[in-house]
PDB file of C-alpha atoms and ligand atoms in Angstrom:
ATOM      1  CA  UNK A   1      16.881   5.654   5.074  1.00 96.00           C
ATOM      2  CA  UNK A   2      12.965   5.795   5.475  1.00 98.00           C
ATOM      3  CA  UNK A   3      11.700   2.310   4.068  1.00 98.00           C
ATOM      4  CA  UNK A   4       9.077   0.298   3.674  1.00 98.00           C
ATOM      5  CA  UNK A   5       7.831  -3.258   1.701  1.00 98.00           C
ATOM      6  CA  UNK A   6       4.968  -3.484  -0.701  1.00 98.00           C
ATOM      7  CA  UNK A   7       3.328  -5.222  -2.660  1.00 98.00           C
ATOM      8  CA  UNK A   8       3.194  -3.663  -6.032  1.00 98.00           C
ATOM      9  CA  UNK A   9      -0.594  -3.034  -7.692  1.00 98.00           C
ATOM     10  CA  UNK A  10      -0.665  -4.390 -11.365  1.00 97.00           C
ATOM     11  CA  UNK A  11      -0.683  -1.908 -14.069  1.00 97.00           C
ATOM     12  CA  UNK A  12      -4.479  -2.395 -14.774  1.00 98.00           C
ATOM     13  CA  UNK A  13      -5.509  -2.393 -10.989  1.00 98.00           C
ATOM     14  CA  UNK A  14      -3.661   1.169 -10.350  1.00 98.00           C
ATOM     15  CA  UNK A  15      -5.749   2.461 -13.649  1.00 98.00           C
ATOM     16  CA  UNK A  16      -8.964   1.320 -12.403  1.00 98.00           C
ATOM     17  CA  UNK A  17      -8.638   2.958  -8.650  1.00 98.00           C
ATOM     18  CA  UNK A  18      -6.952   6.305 -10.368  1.00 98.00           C
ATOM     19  CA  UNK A  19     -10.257   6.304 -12.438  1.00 98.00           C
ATOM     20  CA  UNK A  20     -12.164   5.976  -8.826  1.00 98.00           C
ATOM     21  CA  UNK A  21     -10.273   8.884  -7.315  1.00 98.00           C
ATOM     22  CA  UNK A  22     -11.179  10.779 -10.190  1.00 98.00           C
ATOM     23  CA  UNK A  23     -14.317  10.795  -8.958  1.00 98.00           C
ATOM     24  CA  UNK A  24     -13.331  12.192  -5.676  1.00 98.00           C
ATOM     25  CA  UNK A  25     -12.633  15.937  -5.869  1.00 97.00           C
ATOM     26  CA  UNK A  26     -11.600  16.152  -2.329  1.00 97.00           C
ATOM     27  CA  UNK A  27      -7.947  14.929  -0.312  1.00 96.00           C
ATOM     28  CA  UNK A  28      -4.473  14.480  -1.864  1.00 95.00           C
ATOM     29  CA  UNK A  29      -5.027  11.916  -4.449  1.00 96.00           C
ATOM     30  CA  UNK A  30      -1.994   9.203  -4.160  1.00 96.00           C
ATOM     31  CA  UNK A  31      -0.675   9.425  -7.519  1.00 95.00           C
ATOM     32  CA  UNK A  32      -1.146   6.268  -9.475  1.00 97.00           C
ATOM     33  CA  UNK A  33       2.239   4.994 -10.235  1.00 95.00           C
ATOM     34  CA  UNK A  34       2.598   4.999  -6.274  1.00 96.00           C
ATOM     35  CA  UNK A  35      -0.547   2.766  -5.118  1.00 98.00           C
ATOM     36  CA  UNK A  36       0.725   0.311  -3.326  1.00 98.00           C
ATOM     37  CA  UNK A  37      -0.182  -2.360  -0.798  1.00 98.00           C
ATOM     38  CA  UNK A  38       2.176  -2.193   2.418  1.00 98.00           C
ATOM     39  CA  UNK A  39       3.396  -5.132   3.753  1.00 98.00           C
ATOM     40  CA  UNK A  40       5.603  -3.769   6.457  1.00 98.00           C
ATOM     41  CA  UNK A  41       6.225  -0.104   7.070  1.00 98.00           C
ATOM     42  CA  UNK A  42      10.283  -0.133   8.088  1.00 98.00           C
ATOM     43  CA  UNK A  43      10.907   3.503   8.965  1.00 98.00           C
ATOM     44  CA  UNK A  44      14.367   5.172   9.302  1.00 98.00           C
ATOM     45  CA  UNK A  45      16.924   1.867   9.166  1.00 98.00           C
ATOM     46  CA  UNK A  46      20.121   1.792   8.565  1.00 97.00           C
ATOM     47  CA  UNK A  47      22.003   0.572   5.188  1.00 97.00           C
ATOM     48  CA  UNK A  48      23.897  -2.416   6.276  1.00 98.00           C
ATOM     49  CA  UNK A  49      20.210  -3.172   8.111  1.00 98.00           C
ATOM     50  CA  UNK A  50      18.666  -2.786   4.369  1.00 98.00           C
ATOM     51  CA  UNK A  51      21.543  -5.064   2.893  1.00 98.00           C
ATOM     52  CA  UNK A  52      21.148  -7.964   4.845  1.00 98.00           C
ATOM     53  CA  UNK A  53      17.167  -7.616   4.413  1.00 98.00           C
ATOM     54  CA  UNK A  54      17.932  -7.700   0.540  1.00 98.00           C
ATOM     55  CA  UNK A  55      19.636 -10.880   1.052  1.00 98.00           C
ATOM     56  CA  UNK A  56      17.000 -12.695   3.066  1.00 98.00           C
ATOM     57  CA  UNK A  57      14.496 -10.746   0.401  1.00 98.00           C
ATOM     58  CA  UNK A  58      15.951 -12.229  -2.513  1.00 98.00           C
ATOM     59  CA  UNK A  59      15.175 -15.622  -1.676  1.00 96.00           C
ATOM     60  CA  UNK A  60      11.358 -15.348  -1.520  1.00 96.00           C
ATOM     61  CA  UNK A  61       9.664 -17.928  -2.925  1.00 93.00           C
ATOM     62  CA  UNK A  62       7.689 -17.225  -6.198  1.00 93.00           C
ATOM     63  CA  UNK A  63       4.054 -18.130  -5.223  1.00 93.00           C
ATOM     64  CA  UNK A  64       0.363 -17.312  -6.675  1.00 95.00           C
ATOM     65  CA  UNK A  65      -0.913 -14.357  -4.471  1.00 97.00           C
ATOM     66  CA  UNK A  66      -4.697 -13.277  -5.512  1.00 98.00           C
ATOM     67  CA  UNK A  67      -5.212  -9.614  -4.557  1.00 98.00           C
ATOM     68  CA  UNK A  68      -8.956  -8.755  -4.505  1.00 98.00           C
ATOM     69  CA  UNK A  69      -9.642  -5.063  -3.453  1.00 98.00           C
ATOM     70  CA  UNK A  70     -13.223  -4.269  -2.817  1.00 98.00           C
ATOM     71  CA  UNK A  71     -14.498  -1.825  -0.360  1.00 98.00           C
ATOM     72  CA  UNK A  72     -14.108   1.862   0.571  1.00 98.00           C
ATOM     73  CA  UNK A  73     -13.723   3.059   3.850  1.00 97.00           C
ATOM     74  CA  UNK A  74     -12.223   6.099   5.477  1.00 96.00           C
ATOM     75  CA  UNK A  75      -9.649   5.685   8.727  1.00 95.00           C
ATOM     76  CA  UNK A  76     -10.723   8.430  11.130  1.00 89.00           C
ATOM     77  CA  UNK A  77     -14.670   8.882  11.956  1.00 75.00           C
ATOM     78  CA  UNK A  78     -14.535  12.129  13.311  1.00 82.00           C
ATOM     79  CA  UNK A  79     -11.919  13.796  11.296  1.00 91.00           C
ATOM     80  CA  UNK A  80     -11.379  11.621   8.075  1.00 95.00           C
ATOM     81  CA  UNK A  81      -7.461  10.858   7.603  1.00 96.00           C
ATOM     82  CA  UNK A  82      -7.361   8.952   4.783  1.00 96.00           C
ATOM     83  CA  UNK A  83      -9.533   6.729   1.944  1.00 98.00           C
ATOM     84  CA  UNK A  84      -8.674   3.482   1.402  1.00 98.00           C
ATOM     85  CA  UNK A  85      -9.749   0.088  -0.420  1.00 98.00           C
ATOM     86  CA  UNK A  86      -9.630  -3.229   1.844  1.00 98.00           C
ATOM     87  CA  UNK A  87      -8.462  -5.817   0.459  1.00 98.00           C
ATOM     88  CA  UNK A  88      -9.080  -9.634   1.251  1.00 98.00           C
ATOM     89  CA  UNK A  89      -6.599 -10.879   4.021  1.00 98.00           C
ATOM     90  CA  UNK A  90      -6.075 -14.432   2.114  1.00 98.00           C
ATOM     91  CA  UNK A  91      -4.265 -17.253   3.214  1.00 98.00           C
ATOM     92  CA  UNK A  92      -1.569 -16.544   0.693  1.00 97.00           C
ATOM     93  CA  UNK A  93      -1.793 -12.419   1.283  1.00 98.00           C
ATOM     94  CA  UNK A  94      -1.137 -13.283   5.320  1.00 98.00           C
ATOM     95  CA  UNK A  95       1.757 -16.353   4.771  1.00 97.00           C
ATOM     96  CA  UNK A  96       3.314 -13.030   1.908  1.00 98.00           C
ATOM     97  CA  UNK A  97       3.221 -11.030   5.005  1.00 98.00           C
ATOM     98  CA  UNK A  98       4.439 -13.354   7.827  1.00 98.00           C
ATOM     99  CA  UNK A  99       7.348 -14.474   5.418  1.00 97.00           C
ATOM    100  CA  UNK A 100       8.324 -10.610   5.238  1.00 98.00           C
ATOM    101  CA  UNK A 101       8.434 -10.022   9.234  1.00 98.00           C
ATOM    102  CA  UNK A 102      10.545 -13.405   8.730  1.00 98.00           C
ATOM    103  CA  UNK A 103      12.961 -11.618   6.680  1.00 98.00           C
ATOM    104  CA  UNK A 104      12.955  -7.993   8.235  1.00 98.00           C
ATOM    105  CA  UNK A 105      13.554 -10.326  11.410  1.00 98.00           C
ATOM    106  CA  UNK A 106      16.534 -12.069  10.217  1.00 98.00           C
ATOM    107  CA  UNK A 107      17.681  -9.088   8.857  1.00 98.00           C
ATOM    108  CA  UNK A 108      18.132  -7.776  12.464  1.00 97.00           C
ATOM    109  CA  UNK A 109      15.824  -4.922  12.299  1.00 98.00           C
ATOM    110  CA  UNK A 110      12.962  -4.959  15.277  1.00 97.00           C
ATOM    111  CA  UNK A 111       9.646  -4.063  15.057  1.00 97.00           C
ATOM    112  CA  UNK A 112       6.531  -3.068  16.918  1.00 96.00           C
ATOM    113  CA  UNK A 113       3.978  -5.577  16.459  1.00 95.00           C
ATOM    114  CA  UNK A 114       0.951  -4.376  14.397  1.00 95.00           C
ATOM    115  CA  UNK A 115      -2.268  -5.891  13.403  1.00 97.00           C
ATOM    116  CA  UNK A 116      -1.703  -6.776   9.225  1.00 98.00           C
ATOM    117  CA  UNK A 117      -5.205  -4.629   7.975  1.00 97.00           C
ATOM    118  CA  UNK A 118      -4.075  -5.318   3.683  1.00 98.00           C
ATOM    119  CA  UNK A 119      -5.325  -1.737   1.700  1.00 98.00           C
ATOM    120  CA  UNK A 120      -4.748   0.487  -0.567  1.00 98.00           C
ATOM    121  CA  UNK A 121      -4.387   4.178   0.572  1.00 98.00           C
ATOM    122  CA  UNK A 122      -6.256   6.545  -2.360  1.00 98.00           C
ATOM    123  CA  UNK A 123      -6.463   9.603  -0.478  1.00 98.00           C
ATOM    124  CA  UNK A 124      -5.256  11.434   2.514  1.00 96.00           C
ATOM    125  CA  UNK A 125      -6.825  14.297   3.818  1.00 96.00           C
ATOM    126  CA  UNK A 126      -6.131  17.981   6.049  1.00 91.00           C
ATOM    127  CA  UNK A 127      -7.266  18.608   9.402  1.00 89.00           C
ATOM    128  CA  UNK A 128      -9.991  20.732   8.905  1.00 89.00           C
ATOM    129  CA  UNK A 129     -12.002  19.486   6.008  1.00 92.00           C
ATOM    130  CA  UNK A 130     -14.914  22.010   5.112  1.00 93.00           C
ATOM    131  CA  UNK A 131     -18.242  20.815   5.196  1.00 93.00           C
ATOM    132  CA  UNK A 132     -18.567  21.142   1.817  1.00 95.00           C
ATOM    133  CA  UNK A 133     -15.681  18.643   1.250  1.00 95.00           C
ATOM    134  CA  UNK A 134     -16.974  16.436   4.356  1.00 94.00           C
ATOM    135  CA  UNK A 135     -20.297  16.770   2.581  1.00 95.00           C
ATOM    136  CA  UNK A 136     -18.938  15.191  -0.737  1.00 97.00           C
ATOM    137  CA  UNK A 137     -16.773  12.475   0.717  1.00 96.00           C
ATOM    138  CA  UNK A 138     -19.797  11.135   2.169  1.00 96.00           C
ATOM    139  CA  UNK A 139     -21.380  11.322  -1.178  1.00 98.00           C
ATOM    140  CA  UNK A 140     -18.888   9.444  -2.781  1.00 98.00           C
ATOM    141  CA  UNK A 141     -18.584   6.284  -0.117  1.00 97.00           C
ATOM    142  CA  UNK A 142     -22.229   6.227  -0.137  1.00 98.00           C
ATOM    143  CA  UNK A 143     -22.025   5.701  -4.480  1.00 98.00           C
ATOM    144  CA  UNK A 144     -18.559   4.280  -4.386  1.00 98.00           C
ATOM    145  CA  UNK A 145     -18.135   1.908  -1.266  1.00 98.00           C
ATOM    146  CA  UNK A 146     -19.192  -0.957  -2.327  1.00 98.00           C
ATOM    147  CA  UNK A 147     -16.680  -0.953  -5.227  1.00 98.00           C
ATOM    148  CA  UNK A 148     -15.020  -3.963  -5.826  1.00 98.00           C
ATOM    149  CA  UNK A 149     -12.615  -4.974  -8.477  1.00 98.00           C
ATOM    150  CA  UNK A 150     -11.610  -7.573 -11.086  1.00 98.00           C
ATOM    151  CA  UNK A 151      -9.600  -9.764  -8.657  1.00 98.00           C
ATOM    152  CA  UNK A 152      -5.529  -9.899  -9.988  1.00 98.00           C
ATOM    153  CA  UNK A 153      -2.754 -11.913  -9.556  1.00 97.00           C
ATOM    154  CA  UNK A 154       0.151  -9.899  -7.600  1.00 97.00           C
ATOM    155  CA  UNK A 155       4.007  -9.824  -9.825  1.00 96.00           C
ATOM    156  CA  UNK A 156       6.173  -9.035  -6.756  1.00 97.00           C
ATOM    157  CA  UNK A 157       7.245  -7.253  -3.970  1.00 98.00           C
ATOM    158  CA  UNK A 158       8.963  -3.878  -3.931  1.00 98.00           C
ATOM    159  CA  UNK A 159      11.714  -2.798  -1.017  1.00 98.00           C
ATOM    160  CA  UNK A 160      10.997   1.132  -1.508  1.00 98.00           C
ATOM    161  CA  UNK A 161      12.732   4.296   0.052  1.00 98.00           C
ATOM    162  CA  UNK A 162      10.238   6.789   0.935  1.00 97.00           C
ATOM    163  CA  UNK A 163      11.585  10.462   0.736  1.00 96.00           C
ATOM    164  CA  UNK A 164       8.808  13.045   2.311  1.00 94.00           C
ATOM    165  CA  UNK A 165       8.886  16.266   0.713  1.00 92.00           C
ATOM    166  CA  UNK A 166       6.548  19.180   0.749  1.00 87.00           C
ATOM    167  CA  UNK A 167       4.231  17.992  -1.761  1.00 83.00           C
ATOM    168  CA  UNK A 168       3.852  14.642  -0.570  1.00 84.00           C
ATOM    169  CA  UNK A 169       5.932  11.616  -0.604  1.00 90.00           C
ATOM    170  CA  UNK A 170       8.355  10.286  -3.484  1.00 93.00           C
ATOM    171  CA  UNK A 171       8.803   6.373  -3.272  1.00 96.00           C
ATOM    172  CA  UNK A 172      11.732   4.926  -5.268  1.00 97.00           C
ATOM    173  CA  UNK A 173      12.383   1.051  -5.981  1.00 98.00           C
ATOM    174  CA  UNK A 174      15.522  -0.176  -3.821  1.00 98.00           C
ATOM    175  CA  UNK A 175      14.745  -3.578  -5.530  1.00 98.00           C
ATOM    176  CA  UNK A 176      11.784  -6.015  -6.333  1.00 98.00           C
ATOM    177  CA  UNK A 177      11.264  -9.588  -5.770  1.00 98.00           C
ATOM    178  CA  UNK A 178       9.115 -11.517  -8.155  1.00 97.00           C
ATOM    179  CA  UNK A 179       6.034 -13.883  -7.145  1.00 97.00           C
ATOM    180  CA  UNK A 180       5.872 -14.746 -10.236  1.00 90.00           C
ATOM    181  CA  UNK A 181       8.094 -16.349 -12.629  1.00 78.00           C
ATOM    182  CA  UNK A 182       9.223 -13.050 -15.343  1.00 71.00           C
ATOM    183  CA  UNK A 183       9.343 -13.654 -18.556  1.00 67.00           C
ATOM    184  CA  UNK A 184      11.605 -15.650 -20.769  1.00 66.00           C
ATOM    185  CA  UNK A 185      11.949 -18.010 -17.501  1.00 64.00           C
ATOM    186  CA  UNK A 186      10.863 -21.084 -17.098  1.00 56.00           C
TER     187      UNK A 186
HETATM  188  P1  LIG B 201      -0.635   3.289   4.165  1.00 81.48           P
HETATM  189  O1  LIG B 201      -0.272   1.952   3.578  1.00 81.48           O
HETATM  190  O2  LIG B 201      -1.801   3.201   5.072  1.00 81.48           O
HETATM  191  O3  LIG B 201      -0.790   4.353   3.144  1.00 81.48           O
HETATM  192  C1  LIG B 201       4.873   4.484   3.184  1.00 81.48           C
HETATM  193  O4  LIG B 201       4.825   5.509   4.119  1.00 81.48           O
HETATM  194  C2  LIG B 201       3.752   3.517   3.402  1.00 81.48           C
HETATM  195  O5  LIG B 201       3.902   2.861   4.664  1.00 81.48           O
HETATM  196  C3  LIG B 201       2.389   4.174   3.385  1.00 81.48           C
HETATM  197  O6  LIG B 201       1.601   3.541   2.434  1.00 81.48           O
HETATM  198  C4  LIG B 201       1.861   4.025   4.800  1.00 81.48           C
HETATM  199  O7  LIG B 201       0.558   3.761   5.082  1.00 81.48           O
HETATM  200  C5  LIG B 201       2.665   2.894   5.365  1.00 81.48           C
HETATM  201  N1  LIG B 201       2.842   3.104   6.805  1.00 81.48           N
HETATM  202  C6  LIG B 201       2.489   2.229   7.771  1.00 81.48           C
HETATM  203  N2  LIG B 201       2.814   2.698   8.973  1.00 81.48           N
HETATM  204  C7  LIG B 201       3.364   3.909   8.786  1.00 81.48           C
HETATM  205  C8  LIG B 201       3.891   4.891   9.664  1.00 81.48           C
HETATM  206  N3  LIG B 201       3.922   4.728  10.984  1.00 81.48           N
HETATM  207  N4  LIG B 201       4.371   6.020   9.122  1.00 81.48           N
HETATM  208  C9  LIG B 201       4.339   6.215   7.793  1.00 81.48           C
HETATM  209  N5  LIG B 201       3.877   5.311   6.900  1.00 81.48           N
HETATM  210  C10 LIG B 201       3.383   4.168   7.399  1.00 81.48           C
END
């Protein structure tokens, strides 16, 4: 099963950037209810792998995380790949992070080390983007890119499956893990 952990966008946050891509009339717009910030990408792993990492998951601490997304900025000089908003690698944001490697660790599953850059992907584009459309996404970081938004307290992290199809990926919930107490608890 294709997999990956995120941190989920609050309900107001994903409204505000899906207003921003509005603006943008070029790429595959990343539909709202899917912006997400990934924490670790898992790829293909196995379901007894995904089990035990459910285990380990379920026993992450609830702490404050402060997500503040400001910034556009495209990966890909040359030929633009995809539009994304940076957001702040804080102390709490990296410890989330490191405690997830912790887990996918003690779950048994190995990864490659990468270097933790925290965004949101809005927009991924073709190969050959017309000039027109190269044209306009320069138009829109020069207006947009400074963008920054109301900072927001994170709810939890989300285990998803990713299933690719041809119109783009569909990411379903495996399970979530509050950082936050949920209502009704104390
Ligand atoms: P992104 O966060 O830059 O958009 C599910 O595919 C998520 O995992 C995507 O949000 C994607 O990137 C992230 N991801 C990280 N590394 C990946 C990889 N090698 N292949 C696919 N997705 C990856």
């Amino acid at each position: 099963m294709r997999t990956f952990i995120a941190l989920d966008l609050p309900e107001e946050t994903r409204e505000q950037l899906s207003d921003l891509q509005g603006l943008l009339r070029v790429g595959r717009h990343v539909p709202e209810e899917n912006l997400h910030l990934t924490l670790s990408f898992l790829g293909e792993q196995p379901l007894p792998a995904l089990e035990a990492l459910h285990e380990v998951l379920c026993d992450l601490p609830p702490r404050e995380v402060v997500l503040r997304l400001s910034g556009l900025d495209i990966l890909g000089s040359r030929q633009p790949k995809l539009l994304f908003i940076r957001a702040e690698r804080s102390g709490p944001l990296a410890a989330l992070r490191r405690e997830v490697l912790t887990a996918v660790r003690l779950a048994g599953i190995e990864l490659p080390r990468t270097r933790f850059r925290p965004h949101v992907t809005l927009a991924r584009f073709s190969r050959d983007m017309e000039e027109r459309d190269a044209a306009h996404l320069g138009r829109f970081l020069q207006t947009h890119g400074d963008r920054a938004l109301p900072e927001v307290v994170a709810e939890q992290v989300t285990l998803y499956q990713s299933v690719l199809r041809e119109d783009g990926a569909r990411y379903d919930p495996l399970a979530s893990y509050p950082l936050v107490p949920m209502a009704g608890e104390t």
